[in-house]
Coordinates of C-alpha atoms in Angstrom, one line a residue:
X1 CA -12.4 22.0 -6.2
X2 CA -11.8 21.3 -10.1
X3 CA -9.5 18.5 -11.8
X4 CA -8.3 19.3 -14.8
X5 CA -6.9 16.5 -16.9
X6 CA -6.5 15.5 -20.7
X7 CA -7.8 12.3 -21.1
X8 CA -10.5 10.3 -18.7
X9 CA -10.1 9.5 -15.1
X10 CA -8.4 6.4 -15.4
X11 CA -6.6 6.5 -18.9
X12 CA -3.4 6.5 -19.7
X13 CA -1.6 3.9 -17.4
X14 CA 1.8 4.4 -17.1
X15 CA 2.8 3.1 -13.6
X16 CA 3.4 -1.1 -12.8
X17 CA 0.5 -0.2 -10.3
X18 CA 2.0 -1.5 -7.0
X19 CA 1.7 0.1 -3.7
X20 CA 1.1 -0.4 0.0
X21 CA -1.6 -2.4 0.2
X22 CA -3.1 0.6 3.3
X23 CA -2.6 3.5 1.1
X24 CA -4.9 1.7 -1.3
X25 CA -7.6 1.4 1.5
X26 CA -6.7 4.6 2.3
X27 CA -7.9 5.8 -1.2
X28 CA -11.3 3.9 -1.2
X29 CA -9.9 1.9 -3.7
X30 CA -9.7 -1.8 -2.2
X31 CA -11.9 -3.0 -4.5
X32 CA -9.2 -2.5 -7.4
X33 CA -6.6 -4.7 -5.6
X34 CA -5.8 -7.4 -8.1
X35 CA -3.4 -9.7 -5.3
X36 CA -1.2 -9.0 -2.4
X37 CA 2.5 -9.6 -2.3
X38 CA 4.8 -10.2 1.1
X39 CA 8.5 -10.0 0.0
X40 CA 10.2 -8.6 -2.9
X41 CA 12.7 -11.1 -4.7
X42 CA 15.8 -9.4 -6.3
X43 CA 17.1 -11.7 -9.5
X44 CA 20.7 -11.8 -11.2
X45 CA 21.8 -14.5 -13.6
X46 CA 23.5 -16.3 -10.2
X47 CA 21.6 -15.8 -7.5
X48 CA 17.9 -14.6 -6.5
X49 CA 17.4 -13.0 -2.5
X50 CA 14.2 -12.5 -1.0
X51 CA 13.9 -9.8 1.1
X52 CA 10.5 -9.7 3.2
X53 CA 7.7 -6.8 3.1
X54 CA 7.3 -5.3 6.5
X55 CA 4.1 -4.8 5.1
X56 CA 2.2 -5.8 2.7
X57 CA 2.1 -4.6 -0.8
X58 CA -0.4 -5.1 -3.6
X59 CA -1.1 -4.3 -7.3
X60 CA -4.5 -3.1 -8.9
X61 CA -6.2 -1.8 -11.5
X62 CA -5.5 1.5 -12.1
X63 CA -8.6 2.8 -14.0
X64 CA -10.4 1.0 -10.8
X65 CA -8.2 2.5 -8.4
X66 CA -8.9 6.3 -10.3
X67 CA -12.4 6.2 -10.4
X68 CA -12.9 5.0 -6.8
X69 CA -10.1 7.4 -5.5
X70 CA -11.7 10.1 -7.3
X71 CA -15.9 9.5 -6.3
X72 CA -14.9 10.0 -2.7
X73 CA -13.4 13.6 -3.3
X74 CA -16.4 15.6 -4.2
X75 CA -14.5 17.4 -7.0
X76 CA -15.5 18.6 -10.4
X77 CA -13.6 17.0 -13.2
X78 CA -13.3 19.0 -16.6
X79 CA -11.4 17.0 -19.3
X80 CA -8.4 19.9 -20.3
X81 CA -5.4 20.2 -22.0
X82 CA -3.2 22.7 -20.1
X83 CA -1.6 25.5 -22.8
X84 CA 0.1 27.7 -20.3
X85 CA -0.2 29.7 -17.1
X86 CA -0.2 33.7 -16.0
X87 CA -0.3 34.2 -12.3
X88 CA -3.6 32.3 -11.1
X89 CA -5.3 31.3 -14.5
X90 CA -4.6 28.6 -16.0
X91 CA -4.9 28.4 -19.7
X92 CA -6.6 25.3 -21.1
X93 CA -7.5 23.7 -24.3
X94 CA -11.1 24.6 -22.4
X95 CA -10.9 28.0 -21.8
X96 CA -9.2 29.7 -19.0
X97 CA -9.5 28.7 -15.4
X98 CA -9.0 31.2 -12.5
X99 CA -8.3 29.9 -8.7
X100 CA -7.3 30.9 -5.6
X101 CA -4.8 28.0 -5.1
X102 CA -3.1 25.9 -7.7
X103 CA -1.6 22.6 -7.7
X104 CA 0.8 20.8 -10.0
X105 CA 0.6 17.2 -10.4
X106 CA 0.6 16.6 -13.9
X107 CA 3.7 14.2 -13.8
X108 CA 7.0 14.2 -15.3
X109 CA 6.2 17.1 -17.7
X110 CA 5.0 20.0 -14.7
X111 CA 2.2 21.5 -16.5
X112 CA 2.0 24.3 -14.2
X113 CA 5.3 24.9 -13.3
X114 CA 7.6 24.2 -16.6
X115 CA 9.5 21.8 -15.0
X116 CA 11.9 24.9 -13.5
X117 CA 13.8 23.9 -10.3
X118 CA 12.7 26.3 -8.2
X119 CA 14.2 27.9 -5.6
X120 CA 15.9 24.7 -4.4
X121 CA 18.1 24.7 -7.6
X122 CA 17.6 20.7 -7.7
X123 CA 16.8 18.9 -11.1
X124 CA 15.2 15.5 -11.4
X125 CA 16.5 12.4 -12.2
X126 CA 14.7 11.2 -15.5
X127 CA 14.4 7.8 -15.5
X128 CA 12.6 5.8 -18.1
X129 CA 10.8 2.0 -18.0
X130 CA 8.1 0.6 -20.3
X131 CA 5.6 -2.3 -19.5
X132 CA 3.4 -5.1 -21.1
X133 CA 0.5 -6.8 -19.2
X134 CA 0.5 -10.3 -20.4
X135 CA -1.3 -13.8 -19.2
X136 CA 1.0 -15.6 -17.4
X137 CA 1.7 -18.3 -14.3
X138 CA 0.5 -17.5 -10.9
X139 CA 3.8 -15.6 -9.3
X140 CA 3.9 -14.0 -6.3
X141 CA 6.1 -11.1 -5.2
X142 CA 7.7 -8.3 -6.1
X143 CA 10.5 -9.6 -8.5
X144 CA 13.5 -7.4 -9.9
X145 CA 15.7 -8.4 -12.1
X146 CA 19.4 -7.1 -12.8
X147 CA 20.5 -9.0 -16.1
X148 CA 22.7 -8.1 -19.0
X149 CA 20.0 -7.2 -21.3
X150 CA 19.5 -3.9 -19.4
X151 CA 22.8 -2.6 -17.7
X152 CA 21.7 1.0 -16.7
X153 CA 18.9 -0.5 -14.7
X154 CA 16.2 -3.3 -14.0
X155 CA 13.4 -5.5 -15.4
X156 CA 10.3 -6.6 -12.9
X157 CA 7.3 -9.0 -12.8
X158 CA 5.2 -7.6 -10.8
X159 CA 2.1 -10.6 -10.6
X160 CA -1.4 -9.3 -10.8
X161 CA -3.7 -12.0 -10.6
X162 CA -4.1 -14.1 -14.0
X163 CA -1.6 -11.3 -15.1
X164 CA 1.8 -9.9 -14.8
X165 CA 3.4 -6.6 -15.5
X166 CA 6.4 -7.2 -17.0
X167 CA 8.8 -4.8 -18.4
X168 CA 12.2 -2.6 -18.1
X169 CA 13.5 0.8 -16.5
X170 CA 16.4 2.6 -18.1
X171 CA 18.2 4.7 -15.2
X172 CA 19.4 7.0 -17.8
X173 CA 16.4 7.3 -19.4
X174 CA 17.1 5.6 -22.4
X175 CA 13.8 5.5 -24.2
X176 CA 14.5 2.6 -27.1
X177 CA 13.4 0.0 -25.0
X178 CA 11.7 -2.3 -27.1
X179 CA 14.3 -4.4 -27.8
X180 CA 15.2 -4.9 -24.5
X181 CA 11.2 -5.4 -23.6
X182 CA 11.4 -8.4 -25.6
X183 CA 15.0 -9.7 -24.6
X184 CA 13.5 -10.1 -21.0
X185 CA 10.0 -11.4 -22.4
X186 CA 12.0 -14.3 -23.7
X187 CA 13.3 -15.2 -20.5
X188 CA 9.7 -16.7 -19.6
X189 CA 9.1 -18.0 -23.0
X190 CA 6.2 -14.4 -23.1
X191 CA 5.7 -12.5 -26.1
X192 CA 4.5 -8.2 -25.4
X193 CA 1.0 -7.9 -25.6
X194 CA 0.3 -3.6 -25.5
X195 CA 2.7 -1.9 -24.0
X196 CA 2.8 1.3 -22.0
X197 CA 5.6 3.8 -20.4
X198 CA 7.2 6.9 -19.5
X199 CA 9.2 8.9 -17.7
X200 CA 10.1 8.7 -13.8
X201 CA 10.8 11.7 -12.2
X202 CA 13.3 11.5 -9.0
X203 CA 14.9 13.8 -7.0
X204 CA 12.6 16.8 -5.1
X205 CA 12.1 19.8 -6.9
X206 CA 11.3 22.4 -4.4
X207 CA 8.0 21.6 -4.0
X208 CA 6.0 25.2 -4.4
X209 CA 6.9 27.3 -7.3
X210 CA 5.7 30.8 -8.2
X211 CA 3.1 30.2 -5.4
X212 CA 1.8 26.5 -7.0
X213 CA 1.9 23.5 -5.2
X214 CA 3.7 20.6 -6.6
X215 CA 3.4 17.0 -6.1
X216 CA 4.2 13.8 -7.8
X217 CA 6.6 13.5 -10.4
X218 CA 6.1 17.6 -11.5
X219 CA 8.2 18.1 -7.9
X220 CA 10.4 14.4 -8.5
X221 CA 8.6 12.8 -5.6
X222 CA 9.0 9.3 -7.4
X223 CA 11.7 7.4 -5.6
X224 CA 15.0 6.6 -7.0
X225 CA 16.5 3.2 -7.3
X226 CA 12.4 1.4 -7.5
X227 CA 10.9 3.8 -9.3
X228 CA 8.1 4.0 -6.8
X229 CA 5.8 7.0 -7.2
X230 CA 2.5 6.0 -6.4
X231 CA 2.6 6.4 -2.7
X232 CA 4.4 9.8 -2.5
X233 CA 2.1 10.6 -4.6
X234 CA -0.5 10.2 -2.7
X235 CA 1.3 10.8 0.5
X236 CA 2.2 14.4 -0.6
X237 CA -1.2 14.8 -1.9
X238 CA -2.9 14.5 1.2
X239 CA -0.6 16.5 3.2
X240 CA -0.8 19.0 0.5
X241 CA -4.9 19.0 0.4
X242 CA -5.2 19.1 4.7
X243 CA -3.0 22.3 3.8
X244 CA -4.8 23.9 1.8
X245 CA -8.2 23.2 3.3
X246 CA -6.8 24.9 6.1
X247 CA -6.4 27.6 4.3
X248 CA -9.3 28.0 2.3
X249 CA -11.2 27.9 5.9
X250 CA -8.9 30.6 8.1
X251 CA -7.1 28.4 10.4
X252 CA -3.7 29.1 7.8
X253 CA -2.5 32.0 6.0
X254 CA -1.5 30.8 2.2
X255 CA 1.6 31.6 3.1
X256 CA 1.6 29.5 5.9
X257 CA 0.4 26.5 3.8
X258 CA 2.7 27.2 1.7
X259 CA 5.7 26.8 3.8
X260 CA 4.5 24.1 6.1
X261 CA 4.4 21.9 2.6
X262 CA 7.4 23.1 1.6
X263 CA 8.5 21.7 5.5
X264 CA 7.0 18.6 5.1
X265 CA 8.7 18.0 1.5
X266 CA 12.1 19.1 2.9
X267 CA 12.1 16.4 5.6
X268 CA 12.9 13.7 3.2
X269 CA 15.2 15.5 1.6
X270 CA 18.0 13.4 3.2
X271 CA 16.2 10.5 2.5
X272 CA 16.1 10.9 -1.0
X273 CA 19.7 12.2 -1.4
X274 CA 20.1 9.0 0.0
X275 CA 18.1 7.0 -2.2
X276 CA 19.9 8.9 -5.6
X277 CA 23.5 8.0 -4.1
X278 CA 22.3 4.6 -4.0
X279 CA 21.2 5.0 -7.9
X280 CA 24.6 6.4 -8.8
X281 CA 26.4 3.5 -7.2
X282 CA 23.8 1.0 -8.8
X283 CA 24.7 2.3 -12.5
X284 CA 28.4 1.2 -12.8
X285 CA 28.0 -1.9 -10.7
X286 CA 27.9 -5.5 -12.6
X287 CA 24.7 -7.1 -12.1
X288 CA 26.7 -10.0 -9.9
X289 CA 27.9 -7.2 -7.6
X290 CA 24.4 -6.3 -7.5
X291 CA 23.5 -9.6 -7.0
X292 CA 26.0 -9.7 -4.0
X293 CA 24.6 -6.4 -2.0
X294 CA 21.6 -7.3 -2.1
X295 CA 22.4 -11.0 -0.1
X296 CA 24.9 -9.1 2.1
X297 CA 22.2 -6.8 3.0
X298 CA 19.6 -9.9 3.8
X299 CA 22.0 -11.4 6.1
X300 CA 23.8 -8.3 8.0
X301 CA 20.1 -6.7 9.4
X302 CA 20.7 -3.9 7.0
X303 CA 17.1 -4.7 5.4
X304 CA 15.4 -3.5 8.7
X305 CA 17.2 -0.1 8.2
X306 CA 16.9 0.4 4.5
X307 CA 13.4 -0.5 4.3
X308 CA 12.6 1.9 7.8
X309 CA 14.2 4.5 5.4
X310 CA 12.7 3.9 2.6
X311 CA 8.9 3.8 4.0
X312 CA 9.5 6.7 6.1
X313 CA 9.8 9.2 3.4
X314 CA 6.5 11.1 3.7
X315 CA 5.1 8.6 6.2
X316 CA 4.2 11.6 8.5
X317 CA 1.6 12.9 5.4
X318 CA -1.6 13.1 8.3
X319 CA -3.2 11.7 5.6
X320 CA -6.8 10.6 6.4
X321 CA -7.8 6.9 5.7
X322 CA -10.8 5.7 4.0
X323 CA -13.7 4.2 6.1
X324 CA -13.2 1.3 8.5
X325 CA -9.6 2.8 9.3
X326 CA -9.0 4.7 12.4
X327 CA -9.7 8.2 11.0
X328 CA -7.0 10.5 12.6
X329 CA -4.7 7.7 13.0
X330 CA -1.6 9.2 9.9
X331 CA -0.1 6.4 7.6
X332 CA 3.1 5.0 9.0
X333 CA 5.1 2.3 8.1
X334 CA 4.9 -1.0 10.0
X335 CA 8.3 -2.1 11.7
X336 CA 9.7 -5.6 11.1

């Protein structure tokens, strides 16, 4: 097995870094969990709603969270750009690379796989959010923030310890968000220390393409509305991986591994459909009306039904947890 990436395991942050706090266990990668957070708080300049985690959730260190994700996987790593691709090889900045199975999950961009829709003639959603990691007061929580400084979408705090991320998300992915950065900076009295961003890729491409697997943002597994990515990532990537083990050692046809992903991805396909209809709504809405939903939904039992939703995409991955966690037992949500 052979990673090929551009720049060190670890580099090149562009995620918040929050996820369930078991898929980090999952990963090996407890050790890189910087503090754990019960409830999500959802802010607009008249109200604030707290709406509770059915389980918790925590952010890390990602170069931590790489680096011990990756030692447990046995695989070579070769430090690549990738130029192009004919059939199986894979032209790097290395030399060419010839395998038997290939998968993409080289984010937003789709190394492999040019970013075409495949088959499924779905596009992703391209969001865009940039981040600063600064000192700041002991928080706790998820927080979002709906406030006139970014109409097409959100700011969040997400408290890391002695840090917090802070920054914004452009729905539209608007990418001139340094301004805005330091509008919402100045609500805390914080100033941007380095910052760090990108795209968010939402909305399912079909999820093998000219025979390559794709996962993460290079198939729009990150969700709409959050801009969650981490755990679908990870989610799809271990259904992905049992697949093609499988393969590799008889007990599936390629072509079987191939469609049973392609299965798996298509069961949350409603799911997400869902999720972008909620985005659409979100965009035109006034952050008070915002502001109103999400109290409504608090108080009418909704939340036990948005949040079964939302953790239920992928949740039936098989994935395989990391040591001291029942291994067969696959990663499902926890009900309220």
């Amino acid at each position: 097995m052979l990673l090929l990436d551009k720049a060190p395991i670890g580099d090149g942050v562009t995620s918040a870094c929050g996820a369930p706090l078991e898929i980090v266990r999952a990963m090996g990668a407890e050790a890189s969990v910087r503090q754990v957070h019960h409830e999500i708080t959802i802010h607009t300049p008249g109200s604030k709603t707290v709406w509770p985690l059915p389980e918790p959730f925590c952010t890390f260190d990602y170069r931590q969270f790489c680096e011990s994700a990756f030692a447990q996987t046995g695989a070579e790593f070769r430090r690549a750009s990738v130029l192009g691709r004919t059939g199986s090889v894979v032209h790097t900045t290395a030399g060419d690379v010839t395998a038997r199975f290939l998968v993409d999950a080289s984010g937003w961009r789709a190394a492999l796989t040019g970013g075409k829709g495949g088959p499924s003639g779905e596009h992703r959603w391209m969001a865009f959010g940039v981040e600063t990691e600064v000192a700041a007061e002991p928080g706790s929580g998820l927080q979002f923030h709906f406030v006139p400084e970014i109409q097409d979408g959100y700011g969040w705090v997400f408290p890391a310890g002695d840090k917090s991320r802070i920054g914004v998300l452009s729905y539209r992915g608007r990418t001139n968000l340094r301004s805005a950065l330091h509008l919402f900076l100045n609500r805390f009295g914080l100033a941007p220390e380095a910052s760090h961003g990108g795209f968010l890729a939402s909305g399912l491409r079909a999820p093998v393409v000219d025979g390559v697997f794709v996962a993460g943002d290079a198939a729009g597994q990150c969700l709409p509305v959050t801009g969650e990515g981490i755990r679908t990532a990870i989610l799809a990537g271990f259904r992905c991986g049992a697949l093609l083990r499988d393969a590799r050692e008889g007990r599936l046809s390629e072509q079987e591994a191939r469609q049973r992903y392609a299965a798996f991805v298509g069961r949350s396909r409603r799911k997400y459909r869902a999720l972008l209809g909620i985005n659409a709504a979100l965009l035109p809405a006034s952050a008070s009306i915002r502001g109103v939903a999400a109290m409504l939904i608090a108080r009418t039992g909704l939340l036990r039904r948005l949040m079964h939703h939302y953790l239920g995409i992928f949740a039936s991955s098989g994935m395989v947890p990391g040591e001291g966690v029942e291994p067969t037992r696959a990663f499902r949500p926890t009900r309220f």
